[in-house]
PDB file of C-alpha atoms in Angstrom:
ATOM      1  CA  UNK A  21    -164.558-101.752 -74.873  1.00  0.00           C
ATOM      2  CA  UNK A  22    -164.925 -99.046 -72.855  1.00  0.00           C
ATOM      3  CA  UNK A  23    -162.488 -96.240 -72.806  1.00  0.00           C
ATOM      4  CA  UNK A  24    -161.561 -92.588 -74.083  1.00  0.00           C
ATOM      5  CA  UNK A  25    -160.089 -92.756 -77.113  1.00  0.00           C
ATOM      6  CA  UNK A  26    -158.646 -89.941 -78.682  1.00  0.00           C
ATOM      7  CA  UNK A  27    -156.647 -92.093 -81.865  1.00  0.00           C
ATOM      8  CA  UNK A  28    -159.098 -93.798 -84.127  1.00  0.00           C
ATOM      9  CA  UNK A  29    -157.530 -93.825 -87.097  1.00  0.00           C
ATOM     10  CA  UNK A  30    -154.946 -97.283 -86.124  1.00  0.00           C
ATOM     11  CA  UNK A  31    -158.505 -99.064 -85.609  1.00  0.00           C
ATOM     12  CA  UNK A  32    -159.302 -97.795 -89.024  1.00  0.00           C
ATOM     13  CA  UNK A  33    -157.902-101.959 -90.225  1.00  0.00           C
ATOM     14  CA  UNK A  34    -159.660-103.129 -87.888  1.00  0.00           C
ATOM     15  CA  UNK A  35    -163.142-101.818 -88.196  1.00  0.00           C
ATOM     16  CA  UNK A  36    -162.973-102.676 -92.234  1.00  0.00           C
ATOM     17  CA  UNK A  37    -161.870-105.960 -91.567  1.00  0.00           C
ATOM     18  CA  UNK A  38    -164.621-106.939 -89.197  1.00  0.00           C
ATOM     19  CA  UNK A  39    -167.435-105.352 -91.644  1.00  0.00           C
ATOM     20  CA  UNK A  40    -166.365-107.544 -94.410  1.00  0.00           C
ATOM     21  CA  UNK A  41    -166.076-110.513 -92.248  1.00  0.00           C
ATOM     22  CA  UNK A  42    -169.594-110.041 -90.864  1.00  0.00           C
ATOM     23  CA  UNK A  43    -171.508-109.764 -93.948  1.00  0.00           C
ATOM     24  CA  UNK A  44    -171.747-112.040 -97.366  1.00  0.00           C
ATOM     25  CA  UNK A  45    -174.106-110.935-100.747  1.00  0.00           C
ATOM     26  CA  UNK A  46    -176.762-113.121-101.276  1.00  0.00           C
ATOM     27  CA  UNK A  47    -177.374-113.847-105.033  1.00  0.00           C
ATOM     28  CA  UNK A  48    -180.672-113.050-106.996  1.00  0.00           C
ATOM     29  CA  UNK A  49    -182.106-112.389-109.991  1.00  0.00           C
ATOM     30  CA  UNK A  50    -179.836-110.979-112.346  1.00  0.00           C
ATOM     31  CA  UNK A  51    -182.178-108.095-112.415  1.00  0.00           C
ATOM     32  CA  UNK A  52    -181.903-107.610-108.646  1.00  0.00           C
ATOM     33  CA  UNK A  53    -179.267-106.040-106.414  1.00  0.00           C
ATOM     34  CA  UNK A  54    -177.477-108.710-104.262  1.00  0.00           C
ATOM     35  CA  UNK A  55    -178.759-109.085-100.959  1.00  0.00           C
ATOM     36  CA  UNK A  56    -176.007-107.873 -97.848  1.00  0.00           C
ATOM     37  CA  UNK A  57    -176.681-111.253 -95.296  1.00  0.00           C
ATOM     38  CA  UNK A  58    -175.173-110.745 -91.924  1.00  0.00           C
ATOM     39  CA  UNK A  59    -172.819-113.481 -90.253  1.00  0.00           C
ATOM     40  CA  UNK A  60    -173.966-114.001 -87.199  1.00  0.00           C
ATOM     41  CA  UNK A  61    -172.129-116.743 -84.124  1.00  0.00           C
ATOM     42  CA  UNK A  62    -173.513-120.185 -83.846  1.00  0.00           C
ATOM     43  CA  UNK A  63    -176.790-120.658 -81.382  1.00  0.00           C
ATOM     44  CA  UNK A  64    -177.962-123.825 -79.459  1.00  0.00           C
ATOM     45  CA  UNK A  65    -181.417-125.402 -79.879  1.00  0.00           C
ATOM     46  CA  UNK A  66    -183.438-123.949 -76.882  1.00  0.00           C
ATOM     47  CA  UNK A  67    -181.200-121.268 -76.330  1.00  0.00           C
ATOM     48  CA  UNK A  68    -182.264-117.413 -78.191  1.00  0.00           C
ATOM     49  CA  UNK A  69    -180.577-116.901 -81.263  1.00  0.00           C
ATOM     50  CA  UNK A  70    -177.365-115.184 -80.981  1.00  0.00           C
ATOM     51  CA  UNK A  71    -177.613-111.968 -82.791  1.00  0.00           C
ATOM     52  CA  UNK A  72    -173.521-111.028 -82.168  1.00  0.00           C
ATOM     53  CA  UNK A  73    -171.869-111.024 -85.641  1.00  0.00           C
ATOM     54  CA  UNK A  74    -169.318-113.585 -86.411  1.00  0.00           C
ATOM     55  CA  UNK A  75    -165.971-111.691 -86.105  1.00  0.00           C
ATOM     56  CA  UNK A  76    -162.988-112.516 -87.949  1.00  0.00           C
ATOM     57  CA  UNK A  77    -160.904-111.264 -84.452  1.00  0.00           C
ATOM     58  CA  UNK A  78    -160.900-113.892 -81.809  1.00  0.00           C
ATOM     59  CA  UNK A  79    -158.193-114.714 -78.643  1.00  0.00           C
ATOM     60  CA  UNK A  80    -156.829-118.122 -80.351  1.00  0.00           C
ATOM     61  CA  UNK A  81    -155.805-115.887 -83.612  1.00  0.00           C
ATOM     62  CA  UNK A  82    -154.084-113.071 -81.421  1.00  0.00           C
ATOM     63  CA  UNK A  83    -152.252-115.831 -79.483  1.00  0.00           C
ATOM     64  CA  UNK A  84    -150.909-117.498 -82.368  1.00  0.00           C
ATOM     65  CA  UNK A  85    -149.878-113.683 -84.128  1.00  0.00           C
ATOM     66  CA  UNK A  86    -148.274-113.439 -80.730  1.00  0.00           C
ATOM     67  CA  UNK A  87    -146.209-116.297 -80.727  1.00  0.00           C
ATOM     68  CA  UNK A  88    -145.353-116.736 -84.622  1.00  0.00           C
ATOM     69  CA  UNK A  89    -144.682-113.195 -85.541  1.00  0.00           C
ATOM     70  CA  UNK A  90    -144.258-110.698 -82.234  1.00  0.00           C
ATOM     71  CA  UNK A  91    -142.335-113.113 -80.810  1.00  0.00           C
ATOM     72  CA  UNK A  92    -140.260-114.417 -83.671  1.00  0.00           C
ATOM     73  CA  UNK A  93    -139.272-110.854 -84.890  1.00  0.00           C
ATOM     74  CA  UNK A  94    -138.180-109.921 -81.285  1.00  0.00           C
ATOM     75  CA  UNK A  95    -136.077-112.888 -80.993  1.00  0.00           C
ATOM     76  CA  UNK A  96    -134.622-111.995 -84.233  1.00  0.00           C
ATOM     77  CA  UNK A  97    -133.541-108.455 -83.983  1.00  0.00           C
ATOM     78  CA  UNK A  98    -136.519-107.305 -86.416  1.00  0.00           C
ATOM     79  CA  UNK A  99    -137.913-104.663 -83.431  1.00  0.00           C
ATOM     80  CA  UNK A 100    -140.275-102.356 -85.980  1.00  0.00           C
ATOM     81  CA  UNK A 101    -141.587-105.131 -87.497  1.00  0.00           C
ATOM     82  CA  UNK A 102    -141.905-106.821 -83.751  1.00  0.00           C
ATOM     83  CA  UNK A 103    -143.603-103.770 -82.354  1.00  0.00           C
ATOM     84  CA  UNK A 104    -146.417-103.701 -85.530  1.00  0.00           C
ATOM     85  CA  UNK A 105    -147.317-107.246 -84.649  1.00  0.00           C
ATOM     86  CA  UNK A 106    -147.875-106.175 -80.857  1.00  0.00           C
ATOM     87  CA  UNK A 107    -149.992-102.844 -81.887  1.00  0.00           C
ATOM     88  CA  UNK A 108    -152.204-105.214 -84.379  1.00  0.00           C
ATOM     89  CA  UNK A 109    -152.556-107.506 -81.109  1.00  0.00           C
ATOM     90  CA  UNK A 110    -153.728-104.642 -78.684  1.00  0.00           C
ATOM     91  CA  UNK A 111    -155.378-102.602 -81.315  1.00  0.00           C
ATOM     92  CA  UNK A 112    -157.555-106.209 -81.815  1.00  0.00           C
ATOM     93  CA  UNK A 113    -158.368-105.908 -78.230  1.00  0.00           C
ATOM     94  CA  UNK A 114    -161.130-103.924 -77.610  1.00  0.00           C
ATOM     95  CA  UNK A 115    -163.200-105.424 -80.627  1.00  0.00           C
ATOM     96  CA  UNK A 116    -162.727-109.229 -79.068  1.00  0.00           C
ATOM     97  CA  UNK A 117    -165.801-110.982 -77.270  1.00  0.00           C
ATOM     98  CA  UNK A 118    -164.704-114.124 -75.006  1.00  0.00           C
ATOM     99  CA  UNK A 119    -165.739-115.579 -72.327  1.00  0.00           C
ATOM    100  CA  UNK A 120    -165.583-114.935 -68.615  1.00  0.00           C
ATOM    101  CA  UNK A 121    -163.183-117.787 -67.782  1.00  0.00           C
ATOM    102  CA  UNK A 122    -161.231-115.709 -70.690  1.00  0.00           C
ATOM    103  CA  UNK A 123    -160.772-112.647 -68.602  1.00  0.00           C
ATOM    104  CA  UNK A 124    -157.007-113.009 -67.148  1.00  0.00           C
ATOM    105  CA  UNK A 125    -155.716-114.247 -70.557  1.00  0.00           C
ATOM    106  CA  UNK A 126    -157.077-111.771 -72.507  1.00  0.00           C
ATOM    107  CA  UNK A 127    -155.598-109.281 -69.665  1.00  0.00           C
ATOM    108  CA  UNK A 128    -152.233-111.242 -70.138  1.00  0.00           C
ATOM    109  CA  UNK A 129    -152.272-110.363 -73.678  1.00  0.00           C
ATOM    110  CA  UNK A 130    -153.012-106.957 -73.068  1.00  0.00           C
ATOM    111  CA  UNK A 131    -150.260-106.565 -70.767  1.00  0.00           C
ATOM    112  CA  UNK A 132    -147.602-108.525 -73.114  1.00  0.00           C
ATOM    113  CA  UNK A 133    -147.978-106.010 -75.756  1.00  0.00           C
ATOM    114  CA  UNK A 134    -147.910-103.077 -73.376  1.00  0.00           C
ATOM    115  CA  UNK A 135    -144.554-104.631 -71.526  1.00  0.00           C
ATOM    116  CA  UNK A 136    -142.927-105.216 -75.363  1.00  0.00           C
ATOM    117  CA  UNK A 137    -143.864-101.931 -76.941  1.00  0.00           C
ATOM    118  CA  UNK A 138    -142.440-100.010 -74.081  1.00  0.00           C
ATOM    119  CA  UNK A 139    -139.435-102.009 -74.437  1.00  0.00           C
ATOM    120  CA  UNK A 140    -138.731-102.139 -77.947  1.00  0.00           C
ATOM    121  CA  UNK A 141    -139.178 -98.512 -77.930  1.00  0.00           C
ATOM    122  CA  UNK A 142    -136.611 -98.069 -75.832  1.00  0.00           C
ATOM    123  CA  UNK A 143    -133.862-100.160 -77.642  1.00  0.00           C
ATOM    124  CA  UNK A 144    -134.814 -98.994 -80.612  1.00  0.00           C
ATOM    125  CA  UNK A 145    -133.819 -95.215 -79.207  1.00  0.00           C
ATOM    126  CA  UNK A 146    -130.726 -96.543 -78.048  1.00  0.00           C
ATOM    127  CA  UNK A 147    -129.907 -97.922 -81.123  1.00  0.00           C
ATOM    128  CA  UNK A 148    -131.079 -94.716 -83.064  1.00  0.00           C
ATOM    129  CA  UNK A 149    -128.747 -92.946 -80.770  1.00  0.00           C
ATOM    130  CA  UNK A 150    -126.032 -95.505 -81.079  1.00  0.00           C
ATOM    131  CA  UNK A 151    -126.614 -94.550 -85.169  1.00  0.00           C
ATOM    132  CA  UNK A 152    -125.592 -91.192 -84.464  1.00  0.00           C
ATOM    133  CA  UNK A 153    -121.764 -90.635 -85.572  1.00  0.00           C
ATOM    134  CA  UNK A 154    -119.353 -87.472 -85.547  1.00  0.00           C
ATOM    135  CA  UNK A 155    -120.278 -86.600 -81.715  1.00  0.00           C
ATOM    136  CA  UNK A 156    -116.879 -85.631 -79.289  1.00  0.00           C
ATOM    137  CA  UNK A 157    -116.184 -84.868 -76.078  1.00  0.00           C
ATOM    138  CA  UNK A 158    -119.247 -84.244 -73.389  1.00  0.00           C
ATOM    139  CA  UNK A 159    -121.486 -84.853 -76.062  1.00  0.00           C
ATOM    140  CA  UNK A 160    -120.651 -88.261 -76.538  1.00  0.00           C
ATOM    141  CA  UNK A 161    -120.233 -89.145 -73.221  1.00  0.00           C
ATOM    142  CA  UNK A 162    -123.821 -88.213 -72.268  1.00  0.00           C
ATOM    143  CA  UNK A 163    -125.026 -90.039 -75.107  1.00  0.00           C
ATOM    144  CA  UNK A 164    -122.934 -93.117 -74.116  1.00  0.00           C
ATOM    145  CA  UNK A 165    -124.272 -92.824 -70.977  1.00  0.00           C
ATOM    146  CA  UNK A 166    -128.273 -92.589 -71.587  1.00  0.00           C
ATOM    147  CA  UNK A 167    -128.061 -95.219 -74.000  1.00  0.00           C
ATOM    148  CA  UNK A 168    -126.851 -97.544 -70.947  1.00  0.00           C
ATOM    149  CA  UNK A 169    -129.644 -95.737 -68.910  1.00  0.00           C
ATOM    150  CA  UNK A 170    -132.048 -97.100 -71.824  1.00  0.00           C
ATOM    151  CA  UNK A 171    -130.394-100.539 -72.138  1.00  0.00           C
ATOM    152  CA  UNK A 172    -130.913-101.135 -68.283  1.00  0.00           C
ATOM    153  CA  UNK A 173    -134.477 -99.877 -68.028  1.00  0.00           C
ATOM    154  CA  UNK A 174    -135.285-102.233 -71.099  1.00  0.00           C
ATOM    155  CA  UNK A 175    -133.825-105.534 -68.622  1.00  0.00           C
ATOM    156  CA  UNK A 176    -137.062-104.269 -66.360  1.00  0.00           C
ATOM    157  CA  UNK A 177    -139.553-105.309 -68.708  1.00  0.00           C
ATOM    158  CA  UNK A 178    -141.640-108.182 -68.083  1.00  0.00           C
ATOM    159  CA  UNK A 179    -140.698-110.142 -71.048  1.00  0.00           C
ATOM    160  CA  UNK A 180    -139.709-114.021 -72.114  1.00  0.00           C
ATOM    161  CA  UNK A 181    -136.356-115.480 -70.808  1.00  0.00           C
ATOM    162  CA  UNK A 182    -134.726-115.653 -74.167  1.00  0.00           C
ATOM    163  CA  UNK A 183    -135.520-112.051 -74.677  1.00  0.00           C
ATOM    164  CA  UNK A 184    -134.970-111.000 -70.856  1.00  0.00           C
ATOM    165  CA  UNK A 185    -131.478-112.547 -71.464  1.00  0.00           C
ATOM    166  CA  UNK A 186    -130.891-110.824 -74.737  1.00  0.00           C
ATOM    167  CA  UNK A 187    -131.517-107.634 -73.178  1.00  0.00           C
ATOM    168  CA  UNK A 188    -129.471-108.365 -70.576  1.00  0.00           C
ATOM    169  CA  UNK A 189    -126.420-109.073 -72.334  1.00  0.00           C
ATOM    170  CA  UNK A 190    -127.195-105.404 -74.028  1.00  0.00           C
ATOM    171  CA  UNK A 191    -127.238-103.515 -71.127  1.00  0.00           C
ATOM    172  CA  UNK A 192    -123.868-105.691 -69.655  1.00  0.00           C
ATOM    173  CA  UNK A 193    -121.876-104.519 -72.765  1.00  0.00           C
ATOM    174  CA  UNK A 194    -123.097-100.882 -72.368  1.00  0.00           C
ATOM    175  CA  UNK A 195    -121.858-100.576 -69.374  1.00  0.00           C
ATOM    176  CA  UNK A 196    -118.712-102.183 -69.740  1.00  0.00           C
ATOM    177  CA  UNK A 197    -117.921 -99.878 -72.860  1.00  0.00           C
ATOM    178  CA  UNK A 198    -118.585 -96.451 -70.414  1.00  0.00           C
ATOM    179  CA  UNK A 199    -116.186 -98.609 -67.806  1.00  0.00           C
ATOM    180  CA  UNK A 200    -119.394 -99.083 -64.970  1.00  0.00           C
ATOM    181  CA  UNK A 201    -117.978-102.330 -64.193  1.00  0.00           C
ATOM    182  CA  UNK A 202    -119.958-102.637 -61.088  1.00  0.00           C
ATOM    183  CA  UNK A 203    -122.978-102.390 -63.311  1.00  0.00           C
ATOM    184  CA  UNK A 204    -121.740-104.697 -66.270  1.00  0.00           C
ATOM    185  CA  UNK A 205    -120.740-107.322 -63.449  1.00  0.00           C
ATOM    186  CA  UNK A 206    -124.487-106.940 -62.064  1.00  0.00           C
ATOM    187  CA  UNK A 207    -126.010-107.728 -65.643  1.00  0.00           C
ATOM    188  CA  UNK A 208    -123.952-110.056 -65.970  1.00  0.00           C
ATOM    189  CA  UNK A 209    -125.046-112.219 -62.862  1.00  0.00           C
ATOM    190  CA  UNK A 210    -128.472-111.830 -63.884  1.00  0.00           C
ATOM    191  CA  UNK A 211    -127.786-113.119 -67.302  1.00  0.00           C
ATOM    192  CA  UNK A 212    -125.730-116.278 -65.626  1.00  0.00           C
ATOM    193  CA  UNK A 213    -129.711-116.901 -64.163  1.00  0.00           C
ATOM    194  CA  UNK A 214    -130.722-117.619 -67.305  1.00  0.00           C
ATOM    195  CA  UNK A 215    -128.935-120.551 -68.144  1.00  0.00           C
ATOM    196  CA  UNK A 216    -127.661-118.945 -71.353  1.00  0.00           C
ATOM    197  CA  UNK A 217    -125.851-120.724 -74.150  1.00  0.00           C
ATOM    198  CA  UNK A 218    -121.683-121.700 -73.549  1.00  0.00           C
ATOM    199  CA  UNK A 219    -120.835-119.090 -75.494  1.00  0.00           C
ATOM    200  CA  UNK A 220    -123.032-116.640 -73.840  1.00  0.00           C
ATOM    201  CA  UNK A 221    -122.192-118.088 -70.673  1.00  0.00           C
ATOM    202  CA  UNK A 222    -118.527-117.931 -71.016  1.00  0.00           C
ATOM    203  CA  UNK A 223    -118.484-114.205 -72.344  1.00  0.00           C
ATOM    204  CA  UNK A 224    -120.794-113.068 -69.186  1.00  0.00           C
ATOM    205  CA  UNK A 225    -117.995-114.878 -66.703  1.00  0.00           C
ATOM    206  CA  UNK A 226    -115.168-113.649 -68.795  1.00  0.00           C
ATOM    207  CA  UNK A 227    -116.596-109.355 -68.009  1.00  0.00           C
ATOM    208  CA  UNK A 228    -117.749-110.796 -64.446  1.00  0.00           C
ATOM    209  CA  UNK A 229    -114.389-111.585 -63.497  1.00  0.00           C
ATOM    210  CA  UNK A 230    -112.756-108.694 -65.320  1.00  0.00           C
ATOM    211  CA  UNK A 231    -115.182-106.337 -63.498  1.00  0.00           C
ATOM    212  CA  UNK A 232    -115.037-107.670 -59.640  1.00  0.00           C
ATOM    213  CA  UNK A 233    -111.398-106.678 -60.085  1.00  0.00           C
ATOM    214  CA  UNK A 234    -112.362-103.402 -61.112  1.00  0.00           C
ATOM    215  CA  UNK A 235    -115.646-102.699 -58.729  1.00  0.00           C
ATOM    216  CA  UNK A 236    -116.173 -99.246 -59.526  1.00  0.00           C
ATOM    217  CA  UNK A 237    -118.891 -96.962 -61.854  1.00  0.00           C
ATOM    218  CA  UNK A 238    -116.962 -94.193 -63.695  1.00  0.00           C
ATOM    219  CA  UNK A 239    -120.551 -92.641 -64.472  1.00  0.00           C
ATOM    220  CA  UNK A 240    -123.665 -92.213 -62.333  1.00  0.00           C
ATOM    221  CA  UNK A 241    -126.788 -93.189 -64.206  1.00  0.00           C
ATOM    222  CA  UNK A 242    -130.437 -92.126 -63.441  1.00  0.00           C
ATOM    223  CA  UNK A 243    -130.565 -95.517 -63.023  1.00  0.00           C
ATOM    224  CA  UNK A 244    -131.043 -97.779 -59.565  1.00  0.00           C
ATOM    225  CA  UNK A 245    -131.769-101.406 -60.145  1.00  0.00           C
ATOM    226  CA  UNK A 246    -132.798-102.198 -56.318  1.00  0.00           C
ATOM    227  CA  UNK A 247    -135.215 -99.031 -56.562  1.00  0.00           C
ATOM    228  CA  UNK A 248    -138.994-100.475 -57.525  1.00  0.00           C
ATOM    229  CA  UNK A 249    -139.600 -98.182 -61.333  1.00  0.00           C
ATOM    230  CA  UNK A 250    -141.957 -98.223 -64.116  1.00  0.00           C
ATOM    231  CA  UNK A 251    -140.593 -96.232 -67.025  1.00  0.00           C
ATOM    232  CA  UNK A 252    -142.454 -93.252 -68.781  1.00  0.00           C
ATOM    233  CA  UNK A 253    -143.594 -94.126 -72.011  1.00  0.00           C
ATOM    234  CA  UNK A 254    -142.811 -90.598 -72.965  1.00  0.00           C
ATOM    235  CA  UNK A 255    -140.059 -89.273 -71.653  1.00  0.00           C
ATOM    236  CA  UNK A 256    -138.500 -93.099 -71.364  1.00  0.00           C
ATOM    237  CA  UNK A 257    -137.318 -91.921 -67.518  1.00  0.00           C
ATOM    238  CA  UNK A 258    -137.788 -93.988 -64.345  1.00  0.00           C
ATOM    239  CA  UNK A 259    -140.916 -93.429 -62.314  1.00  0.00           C
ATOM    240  CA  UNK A 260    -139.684 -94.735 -59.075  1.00  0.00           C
ATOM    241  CA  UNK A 261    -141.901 -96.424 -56.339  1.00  0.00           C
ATOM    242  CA  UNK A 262    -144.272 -93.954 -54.586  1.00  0.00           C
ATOM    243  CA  UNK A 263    -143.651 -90.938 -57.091  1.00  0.00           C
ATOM    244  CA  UNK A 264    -147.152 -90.341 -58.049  1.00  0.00           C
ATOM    245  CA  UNK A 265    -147.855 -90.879 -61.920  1.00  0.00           C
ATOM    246  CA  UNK A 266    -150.633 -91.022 -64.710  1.00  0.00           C
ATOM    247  CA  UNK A 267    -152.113 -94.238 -66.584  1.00  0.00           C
ATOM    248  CA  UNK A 268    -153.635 -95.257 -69.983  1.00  0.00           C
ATOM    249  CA  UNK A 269    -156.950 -95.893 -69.158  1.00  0.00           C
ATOM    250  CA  UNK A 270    -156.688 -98.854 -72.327  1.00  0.00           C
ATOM    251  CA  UNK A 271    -153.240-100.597 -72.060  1.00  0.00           C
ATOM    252  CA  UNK A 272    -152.553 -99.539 -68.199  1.00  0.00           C
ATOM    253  CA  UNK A 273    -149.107 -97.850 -69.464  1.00  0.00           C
ATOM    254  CA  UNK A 274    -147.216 -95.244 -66.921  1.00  0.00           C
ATOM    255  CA  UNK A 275    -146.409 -91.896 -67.040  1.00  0.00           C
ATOM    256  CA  UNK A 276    -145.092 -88.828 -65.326  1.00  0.00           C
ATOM    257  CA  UNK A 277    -147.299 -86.386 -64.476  1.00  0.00           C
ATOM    258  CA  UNK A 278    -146.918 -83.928 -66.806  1.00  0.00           C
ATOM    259  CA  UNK A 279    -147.864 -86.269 -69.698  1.00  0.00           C
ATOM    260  CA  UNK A 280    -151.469 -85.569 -68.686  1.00  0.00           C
ATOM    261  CA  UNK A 281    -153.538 -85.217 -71.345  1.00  0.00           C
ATOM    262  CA  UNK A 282    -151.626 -86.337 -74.025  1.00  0.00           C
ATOM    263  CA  UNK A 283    -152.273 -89.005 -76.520  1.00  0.00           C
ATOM    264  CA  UNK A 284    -150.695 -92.770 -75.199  1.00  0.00           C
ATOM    265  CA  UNK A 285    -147.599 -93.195 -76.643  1.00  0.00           C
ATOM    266  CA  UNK A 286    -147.332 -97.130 -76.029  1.00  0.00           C
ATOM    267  CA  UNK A 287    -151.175 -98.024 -77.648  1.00  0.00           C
ATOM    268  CA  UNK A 288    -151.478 -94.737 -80.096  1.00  0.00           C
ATOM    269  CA  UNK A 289    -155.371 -95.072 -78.939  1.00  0.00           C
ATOM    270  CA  UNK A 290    -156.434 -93.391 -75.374  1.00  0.00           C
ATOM    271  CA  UNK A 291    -155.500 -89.977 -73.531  1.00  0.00           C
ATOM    272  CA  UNK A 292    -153.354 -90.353 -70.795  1.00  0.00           C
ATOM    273  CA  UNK A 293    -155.473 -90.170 -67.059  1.00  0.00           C
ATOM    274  CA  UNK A 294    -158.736 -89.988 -68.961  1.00  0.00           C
ATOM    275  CA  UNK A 295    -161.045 -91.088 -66.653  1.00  0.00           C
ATOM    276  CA  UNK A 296    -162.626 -94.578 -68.128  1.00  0.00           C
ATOM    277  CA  UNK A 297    -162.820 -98.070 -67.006  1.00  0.00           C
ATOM    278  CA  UNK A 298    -160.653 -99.658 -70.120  1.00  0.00           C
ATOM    279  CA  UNK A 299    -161.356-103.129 -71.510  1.00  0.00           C
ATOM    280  CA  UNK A 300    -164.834-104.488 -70.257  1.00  0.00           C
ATOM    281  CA  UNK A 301    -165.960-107.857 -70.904  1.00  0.00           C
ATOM    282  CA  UNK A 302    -168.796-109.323 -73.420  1.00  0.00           C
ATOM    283  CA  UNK A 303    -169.947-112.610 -73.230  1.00  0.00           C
ATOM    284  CA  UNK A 304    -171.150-114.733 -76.378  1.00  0.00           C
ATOM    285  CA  UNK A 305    -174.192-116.274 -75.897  1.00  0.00           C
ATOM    286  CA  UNK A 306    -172.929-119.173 -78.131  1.00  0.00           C
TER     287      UNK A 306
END
């Protein structure tokens, strides 16, 4: 990998992991020390010996991490668990050698996590704010309303359909509660695309009808779903389509502009607009 990190300390599990992997003690004497013997990949007769260790990280293991545990926790509600099986993913990352052919996928990957971190995140402040009891009058309201701003920016993430449409269904009952009907009907069509469950299907006509009769927003949201946006993985606000914004150099994520310099709030590792080319490719020889 090659990047500007500023956050070693999450590749702490990492590095130990792929030292003990890489090494096994060779048995003497009884007088004698054992004798460290590195692990090194497979090599071909005719071709040089491959002196890259054998790592205990590899694309086939993240995948399957991916789709048994980040996955399954997401689909169940579990979102801190879900977004510690998407760090381990992306913090794997730059320690993986793969092929060439391997290059999208292993981009694919990279972007998953990113899209599902930022995501979770933001649910997981709604529902922290949704936690929050004893609040009156304007108060309230504005929360009300910025949890439906975070509810709708979470629909925007590049995620599965089953999670897509649980989001979805999120953001149409937000709305509905704050009476943005237009809004809640909009979700609400979008979730219909989905081929959801009968249920599911039924309650997303039922607030459909209910809100074409009542086309109207009682609230205006920072929030405007025909408007191109990234969201800042800081300040969770829409960066909107020509706006000019900052990167992670490692996981690509967005940010405003005065997030400059600050440590990557999405992969914990690089410093936002550091100048570096992120992820580069490594080729086994085996």
């Amino acid at each position: 990998v090659s990047t500007q990190s500023t956050g070693f300390e999450p590749l702490k599990e990492h590095f130990m992991k792929l030292y003990l992997s890489a090494r096994v003690l060779l048995r003497g004497n009884t007088s004698f020390p054992e004798l460290p013997i590195p692990v090194l990949q497979t090599w071909r007769e005719g071709v040089r010996p491959n002196c890259i260790p054998q790592l205990s990280i590899s694309l086939t293991t993240l995948v399957n991490r991916l789709k048994a545990h980040a996955y399954r926790a997401t689909t169940e509600g579990k979102f801190t668990e879900a977004v510690q099986h998407f760090l381990y993913i992306l913090h794997s990352l730059p320690f993986l050698i793969f092929e060439r052919s391997k290059t999208n996928e292993v981009n694919e990957l990279l972007a998953i996590c990113r899209e599902y971190i930022s995501g979770i995140r933001m649910e997981l402040k709604r529902k922290e704010m949704a936690g929050v009891t004893g609040e009156t009058g304007q108060k309230a309201v504005d929360s009300a309303v910025r949890q439906t701003e975070l509810a709708a920016y979470f629909t925007h993430c590049s995620l599965q359909p089953a999670h897509l449409l649980l989001s979805l269904r999120s953001a149409m009952n937000c709305a509905y509660k704050i009476k943005n009907y237009k809004l809640s009907a909009s979700f609400g069509r979008r979730l219909l695309e989905l081929n959801p469950k009968p249920e599911i299907a039924a309650q997303a006509r039922k607030v459909i009808k209910f809100c074409e009769t009542n086309s109207t927003d009682q609230y205006e949201l920072e929030y405007h779903e025909r408007n191109p946006f990234v969201v800042c993985g800081i300040t969770l606000k829409p960066i909107y389509k020509g706006t000019p914004h900052v990167k992670c150099p490692l996981c690509k994520a967005p940010f405003s502009e005065q997030c400059n310099g600050q440590l990557c709030s999405i992969c914990q590792l690089s410093q936002i607009g550091a100048s570096a080319p992120g992820l580069s490719h490594f080729e086994s020889y085996a």
